PDB file of C-alpha atoms in Angstrom:
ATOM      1  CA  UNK A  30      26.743  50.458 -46.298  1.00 78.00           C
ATOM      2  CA  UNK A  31      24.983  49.409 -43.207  1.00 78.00           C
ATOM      3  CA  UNK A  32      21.695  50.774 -42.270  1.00 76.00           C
ATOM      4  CA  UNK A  33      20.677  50.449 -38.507  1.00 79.00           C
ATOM      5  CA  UNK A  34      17.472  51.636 -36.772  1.00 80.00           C
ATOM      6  CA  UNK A  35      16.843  50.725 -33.557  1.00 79.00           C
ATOM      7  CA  UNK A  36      14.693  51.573 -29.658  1.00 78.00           C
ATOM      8  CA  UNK A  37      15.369  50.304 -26.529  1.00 77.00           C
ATOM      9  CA  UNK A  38      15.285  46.701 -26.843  1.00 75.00           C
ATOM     10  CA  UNK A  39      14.763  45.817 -30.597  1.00 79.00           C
ATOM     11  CA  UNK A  40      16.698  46.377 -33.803  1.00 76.00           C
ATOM     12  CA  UNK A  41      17.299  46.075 -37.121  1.00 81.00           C
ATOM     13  CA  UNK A  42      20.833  45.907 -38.877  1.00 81.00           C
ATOM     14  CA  UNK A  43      20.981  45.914 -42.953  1.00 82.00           C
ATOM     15  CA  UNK A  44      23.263  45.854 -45.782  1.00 85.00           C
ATOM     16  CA  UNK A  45      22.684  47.708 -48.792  1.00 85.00           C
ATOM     17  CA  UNK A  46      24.368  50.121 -51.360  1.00 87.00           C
ATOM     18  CA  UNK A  47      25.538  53.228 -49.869  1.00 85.00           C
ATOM     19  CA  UNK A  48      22.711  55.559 -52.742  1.00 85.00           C
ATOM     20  CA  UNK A  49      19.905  53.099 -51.343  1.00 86.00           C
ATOM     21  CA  UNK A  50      20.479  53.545 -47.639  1.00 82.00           C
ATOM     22  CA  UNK A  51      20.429  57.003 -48.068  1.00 84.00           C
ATOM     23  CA  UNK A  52      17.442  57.170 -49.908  1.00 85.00           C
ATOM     24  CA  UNK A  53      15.863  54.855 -47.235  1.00 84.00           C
ATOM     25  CA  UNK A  54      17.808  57.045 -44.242  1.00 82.00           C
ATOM     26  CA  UNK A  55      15.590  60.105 -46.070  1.00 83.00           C
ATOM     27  CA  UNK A  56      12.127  58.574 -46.212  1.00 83.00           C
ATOM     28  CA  UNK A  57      12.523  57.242 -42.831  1.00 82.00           C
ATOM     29  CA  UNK A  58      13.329  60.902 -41.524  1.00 78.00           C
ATOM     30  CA  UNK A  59      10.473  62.392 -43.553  1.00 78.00           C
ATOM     31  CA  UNK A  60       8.450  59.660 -42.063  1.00 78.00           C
ATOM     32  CA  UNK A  61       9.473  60.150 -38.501  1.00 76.00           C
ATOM     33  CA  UNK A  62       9.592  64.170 -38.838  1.00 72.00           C
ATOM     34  CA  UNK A  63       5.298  63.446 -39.968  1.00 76.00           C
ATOM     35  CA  UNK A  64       4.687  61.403 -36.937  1.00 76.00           C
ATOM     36  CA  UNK A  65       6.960  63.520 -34.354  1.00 68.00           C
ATOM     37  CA  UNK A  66       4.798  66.416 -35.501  1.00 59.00           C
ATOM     38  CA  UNK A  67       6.577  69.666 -37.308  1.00 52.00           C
ATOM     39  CA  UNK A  68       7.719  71.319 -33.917  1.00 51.00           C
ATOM     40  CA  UNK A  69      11.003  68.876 -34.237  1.00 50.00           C
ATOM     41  CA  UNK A  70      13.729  70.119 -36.943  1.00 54.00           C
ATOM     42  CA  UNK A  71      15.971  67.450 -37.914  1.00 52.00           C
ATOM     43  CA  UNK A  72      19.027  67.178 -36.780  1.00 52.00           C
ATOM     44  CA  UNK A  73      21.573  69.229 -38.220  1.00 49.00           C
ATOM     45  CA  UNK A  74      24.783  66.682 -37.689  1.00 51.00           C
ATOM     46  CA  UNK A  75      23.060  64.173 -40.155  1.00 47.00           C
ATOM     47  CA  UNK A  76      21.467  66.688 -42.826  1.00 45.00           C
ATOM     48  CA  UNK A  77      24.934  68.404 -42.800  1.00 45.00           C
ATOM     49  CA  UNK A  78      27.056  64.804 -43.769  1.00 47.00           C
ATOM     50  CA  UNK A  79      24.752  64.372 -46.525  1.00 47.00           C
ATOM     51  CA  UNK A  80      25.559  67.284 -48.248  1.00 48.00           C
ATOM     52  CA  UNK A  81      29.093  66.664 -49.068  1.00 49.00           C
ATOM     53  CA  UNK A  82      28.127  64.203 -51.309  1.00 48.00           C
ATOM     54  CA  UNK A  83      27.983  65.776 -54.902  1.00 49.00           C
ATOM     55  CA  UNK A  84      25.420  63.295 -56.140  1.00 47.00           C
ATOM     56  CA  UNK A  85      22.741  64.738 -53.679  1.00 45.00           C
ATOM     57  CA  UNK A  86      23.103  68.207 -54.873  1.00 46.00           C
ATOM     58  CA  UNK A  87      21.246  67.154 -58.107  1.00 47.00           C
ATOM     59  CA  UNK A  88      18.598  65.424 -56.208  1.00 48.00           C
ATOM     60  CA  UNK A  89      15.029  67.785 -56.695  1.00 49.00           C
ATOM     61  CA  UNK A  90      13.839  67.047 -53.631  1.00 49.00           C
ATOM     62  CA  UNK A  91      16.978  67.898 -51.865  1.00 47.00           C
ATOM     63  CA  UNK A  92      16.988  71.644 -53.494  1.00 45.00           C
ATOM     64  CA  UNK A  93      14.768  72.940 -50.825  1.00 46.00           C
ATOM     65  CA  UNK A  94      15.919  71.779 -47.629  1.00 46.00           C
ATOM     66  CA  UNK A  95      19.791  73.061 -48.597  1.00 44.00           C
ATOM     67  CA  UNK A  96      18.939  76.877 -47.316  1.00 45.00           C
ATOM     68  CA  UNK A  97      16.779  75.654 -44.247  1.00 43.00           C
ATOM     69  CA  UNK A  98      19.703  73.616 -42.729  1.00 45.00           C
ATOM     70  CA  UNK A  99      22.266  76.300 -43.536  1.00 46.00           C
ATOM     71  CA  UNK A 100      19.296  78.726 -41.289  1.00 46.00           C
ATOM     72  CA  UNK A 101      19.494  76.626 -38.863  1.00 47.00           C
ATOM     73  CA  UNK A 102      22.239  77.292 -35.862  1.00 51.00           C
ATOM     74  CA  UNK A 103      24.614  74.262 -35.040  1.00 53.00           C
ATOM     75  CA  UNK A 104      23.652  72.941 -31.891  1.00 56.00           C
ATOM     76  CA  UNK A 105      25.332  70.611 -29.253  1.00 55.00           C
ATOM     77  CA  UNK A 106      24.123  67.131 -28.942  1.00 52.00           C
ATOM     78  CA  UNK A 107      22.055  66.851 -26.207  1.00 57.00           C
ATOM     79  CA  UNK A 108      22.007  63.938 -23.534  1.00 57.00           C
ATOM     80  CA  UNK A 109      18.085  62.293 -23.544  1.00 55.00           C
ATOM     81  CA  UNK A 110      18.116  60.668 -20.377  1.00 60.00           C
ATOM     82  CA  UNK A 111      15.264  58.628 -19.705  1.00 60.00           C
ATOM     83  CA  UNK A 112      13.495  58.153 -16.579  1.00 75.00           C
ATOM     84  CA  UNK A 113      14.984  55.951 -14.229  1.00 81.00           C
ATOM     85  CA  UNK A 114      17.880  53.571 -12.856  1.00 86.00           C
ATOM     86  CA  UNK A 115      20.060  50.584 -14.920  1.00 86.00           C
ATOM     87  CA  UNK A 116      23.009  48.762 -14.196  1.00 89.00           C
ATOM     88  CA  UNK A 117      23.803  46.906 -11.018  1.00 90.00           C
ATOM     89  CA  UNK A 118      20.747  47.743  -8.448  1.00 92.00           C
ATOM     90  CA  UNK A 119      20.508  46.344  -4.813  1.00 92.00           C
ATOM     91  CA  UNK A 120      16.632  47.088  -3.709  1.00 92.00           C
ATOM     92  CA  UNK A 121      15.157  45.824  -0.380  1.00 92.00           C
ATOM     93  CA  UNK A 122      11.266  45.109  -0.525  1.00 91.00           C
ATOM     94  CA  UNK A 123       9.468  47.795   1.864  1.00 90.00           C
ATOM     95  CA  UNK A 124       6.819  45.246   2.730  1.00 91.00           C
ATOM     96  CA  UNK A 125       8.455  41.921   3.204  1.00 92.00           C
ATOM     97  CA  UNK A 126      11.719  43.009   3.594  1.00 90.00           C
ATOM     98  CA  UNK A 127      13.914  41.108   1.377  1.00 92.00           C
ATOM     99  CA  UNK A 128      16.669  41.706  -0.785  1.00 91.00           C
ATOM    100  CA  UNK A 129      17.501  41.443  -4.628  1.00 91.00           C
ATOM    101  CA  UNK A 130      20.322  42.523  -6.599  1.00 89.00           C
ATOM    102  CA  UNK A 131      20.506  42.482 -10.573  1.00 89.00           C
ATOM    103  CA  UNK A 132      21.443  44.127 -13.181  1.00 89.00           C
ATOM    104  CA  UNK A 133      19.056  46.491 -15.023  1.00 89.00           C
ATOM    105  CA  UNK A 134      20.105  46.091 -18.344  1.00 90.00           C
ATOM    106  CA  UNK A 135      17.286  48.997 -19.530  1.00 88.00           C
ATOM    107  CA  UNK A 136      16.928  51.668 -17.443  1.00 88.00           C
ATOM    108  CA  UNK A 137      13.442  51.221 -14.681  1.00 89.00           C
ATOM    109  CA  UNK A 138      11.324  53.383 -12.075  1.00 88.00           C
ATOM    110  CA  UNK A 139       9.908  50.146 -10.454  1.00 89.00           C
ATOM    111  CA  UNK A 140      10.515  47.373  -8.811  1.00 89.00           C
ATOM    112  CA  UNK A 141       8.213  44.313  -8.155  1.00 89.00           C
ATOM    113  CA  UNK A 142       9.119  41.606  -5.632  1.00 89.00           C
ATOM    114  CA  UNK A 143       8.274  38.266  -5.600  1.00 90.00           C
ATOM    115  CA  UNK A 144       5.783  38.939  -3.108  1.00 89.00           C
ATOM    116  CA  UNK A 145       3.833  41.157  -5.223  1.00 88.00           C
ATOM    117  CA  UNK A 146       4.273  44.566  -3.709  1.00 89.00           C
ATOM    118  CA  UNK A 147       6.192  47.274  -5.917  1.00 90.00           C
ATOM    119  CA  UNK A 148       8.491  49.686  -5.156  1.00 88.00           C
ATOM    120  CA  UNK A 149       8.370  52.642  -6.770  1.00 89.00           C
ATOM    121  CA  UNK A 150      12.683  53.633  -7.013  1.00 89.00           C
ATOM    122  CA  UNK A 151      13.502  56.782  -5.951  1.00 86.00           C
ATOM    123  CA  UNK A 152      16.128  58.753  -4.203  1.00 87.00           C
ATOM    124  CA  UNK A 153      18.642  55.863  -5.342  1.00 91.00           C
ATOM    125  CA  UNK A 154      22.210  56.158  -3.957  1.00 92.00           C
ATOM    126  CA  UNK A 155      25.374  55.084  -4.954  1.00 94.00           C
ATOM    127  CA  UNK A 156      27.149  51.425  -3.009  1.00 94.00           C
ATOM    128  CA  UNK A 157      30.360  50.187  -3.787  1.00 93.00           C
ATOM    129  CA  UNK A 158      31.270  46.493  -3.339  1.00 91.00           C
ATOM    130  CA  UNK A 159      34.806  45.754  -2.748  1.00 92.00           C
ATOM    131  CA  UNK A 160      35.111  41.654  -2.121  1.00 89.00           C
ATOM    132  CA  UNK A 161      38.148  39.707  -0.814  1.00 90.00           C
ATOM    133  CA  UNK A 162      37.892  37.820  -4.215  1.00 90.00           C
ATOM    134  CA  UNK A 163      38.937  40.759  -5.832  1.00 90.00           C
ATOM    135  CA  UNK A 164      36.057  41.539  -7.499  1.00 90.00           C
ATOM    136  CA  UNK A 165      34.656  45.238  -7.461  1.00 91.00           C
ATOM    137  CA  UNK A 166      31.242  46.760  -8.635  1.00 90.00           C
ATOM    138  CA  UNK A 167      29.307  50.057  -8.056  1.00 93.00           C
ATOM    139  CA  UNK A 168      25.719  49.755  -7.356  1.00 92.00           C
ATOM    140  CA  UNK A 169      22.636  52.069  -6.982  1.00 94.00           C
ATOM    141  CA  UNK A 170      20.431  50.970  -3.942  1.00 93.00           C
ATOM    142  CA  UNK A 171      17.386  52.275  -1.936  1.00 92.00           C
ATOM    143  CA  UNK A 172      18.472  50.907   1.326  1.00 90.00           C
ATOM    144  CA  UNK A 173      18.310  52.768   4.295  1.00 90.00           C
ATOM    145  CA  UNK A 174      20.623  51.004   7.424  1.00 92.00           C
ATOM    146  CA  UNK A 175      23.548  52.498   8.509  1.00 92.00           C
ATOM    147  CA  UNK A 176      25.203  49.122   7.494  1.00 92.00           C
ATOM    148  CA  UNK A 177      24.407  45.538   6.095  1.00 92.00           C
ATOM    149  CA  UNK A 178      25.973  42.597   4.348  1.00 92.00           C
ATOM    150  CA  UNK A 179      26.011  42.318   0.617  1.00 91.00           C
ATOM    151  CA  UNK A 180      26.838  39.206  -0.852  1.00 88.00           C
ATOM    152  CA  UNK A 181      29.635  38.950  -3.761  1.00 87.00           C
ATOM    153  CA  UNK A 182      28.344  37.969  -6.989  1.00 82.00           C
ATOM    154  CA  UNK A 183      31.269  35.781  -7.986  1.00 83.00           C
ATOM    155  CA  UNK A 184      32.537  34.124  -4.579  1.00 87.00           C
ATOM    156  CA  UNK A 185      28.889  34.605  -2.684  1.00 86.00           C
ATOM    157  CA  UNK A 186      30.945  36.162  -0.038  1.00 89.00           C
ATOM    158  CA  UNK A 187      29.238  38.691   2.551  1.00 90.00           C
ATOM    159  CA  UNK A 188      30.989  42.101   2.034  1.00 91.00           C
ATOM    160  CA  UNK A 189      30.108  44.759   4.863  1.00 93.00           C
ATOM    161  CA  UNK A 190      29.079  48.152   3.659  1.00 93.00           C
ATOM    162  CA  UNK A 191      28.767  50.887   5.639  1.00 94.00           C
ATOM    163  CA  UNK A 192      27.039  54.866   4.842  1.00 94.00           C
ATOM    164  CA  UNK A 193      29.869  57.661   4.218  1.00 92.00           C
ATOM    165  CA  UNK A 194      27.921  60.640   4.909  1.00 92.00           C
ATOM    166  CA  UNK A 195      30.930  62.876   4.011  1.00 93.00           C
ATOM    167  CA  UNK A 196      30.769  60.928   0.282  1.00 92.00           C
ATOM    168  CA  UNK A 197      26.970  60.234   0.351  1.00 92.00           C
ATOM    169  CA  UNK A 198      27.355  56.621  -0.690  1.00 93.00           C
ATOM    170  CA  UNK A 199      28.123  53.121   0.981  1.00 94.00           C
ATOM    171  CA  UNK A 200      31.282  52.013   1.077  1.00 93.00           C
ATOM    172  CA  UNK A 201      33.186  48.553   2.179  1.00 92.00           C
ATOM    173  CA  UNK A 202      34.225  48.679   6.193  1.00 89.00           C
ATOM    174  CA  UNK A 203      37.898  48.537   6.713  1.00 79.00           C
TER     175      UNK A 203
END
């Protein structure tokens, strides 16, 4: 069985028998739960798939928790969305002016140019590049002109964008 724990930007993968990983996945949760603080409850998705196995029923230590997870109202997973903008961004530099696109592979709230200054992102909007090339992508940028160039990332063509204020985005002239 293969035991994963990972954050944004590091992991770890493992493979070990499936009774030792869930030992493991149990001391890790008691762990966590002890750092977290006691205000978080585990969650109830992964406490629940454990107990169908037959061998855990025998466990001790697993005697207690049975009646506090069956207490404890099924809940829908919630989205945790952090802070932030990723994927394809197009930001202009309030100070000097220029332009960068890139993608954001982890999600960020700031910018800094090469000229030093950063830009705090906010009030992003959505841009979608349509190129002659045939290539299309859907960007979040903080620009503010009625329209501009953006160049294609695979021909280094200039595509015109223009704002839709019906739509509330920028979208290829015709």
């Amino acid at each position: 069985m293969k035991l994963r724990i990972s954050i944004p930007g590091m992991y770890i993968a493992m493979e070990i028998e499936e009774e030792q990983a869930r030992k493991t996945f149990r001391k890790l949760a008691e762990q966590l739960w002890i750092i977290g603080g006691k205000k978080q409850c585990p969650p109830p998705r992964e406490e629940k798939k454990l107990e169908q196995f037959p061998a855990e029923e025998t466990l001790p230590d697993q005697v207690p928790e049975a009646p506090l997870m069956e207490a404890v109202p099924e809940q829908p997973d919630e989205k945790i969305i952090s802070p932030g903008y990723g994927g394809y961004l197009y930001i202009k530099c309030p100070v000097c002016g220029k332009v960068k696109g890139f993608c954001a592979k982890t999600r960020i709230s700031n910018f800094r140019c090469e000229c030093g200054s950063v830009t705090k992102l906010k009030k992003m909007v959505p841009m979608i590049m349509k190129c002659e090339c045939g290539r299309h992508a859907r960007y979040l940028t903080n620009m503010e002109e009625p329209e501009f160039d953006i160049t294609c990332y695979d021909c280094g063509a200039p595509v015109a964008v223009q704002w839709n204020d019906k739509k509330g985005l920028y979208e290829p002239m015709r």
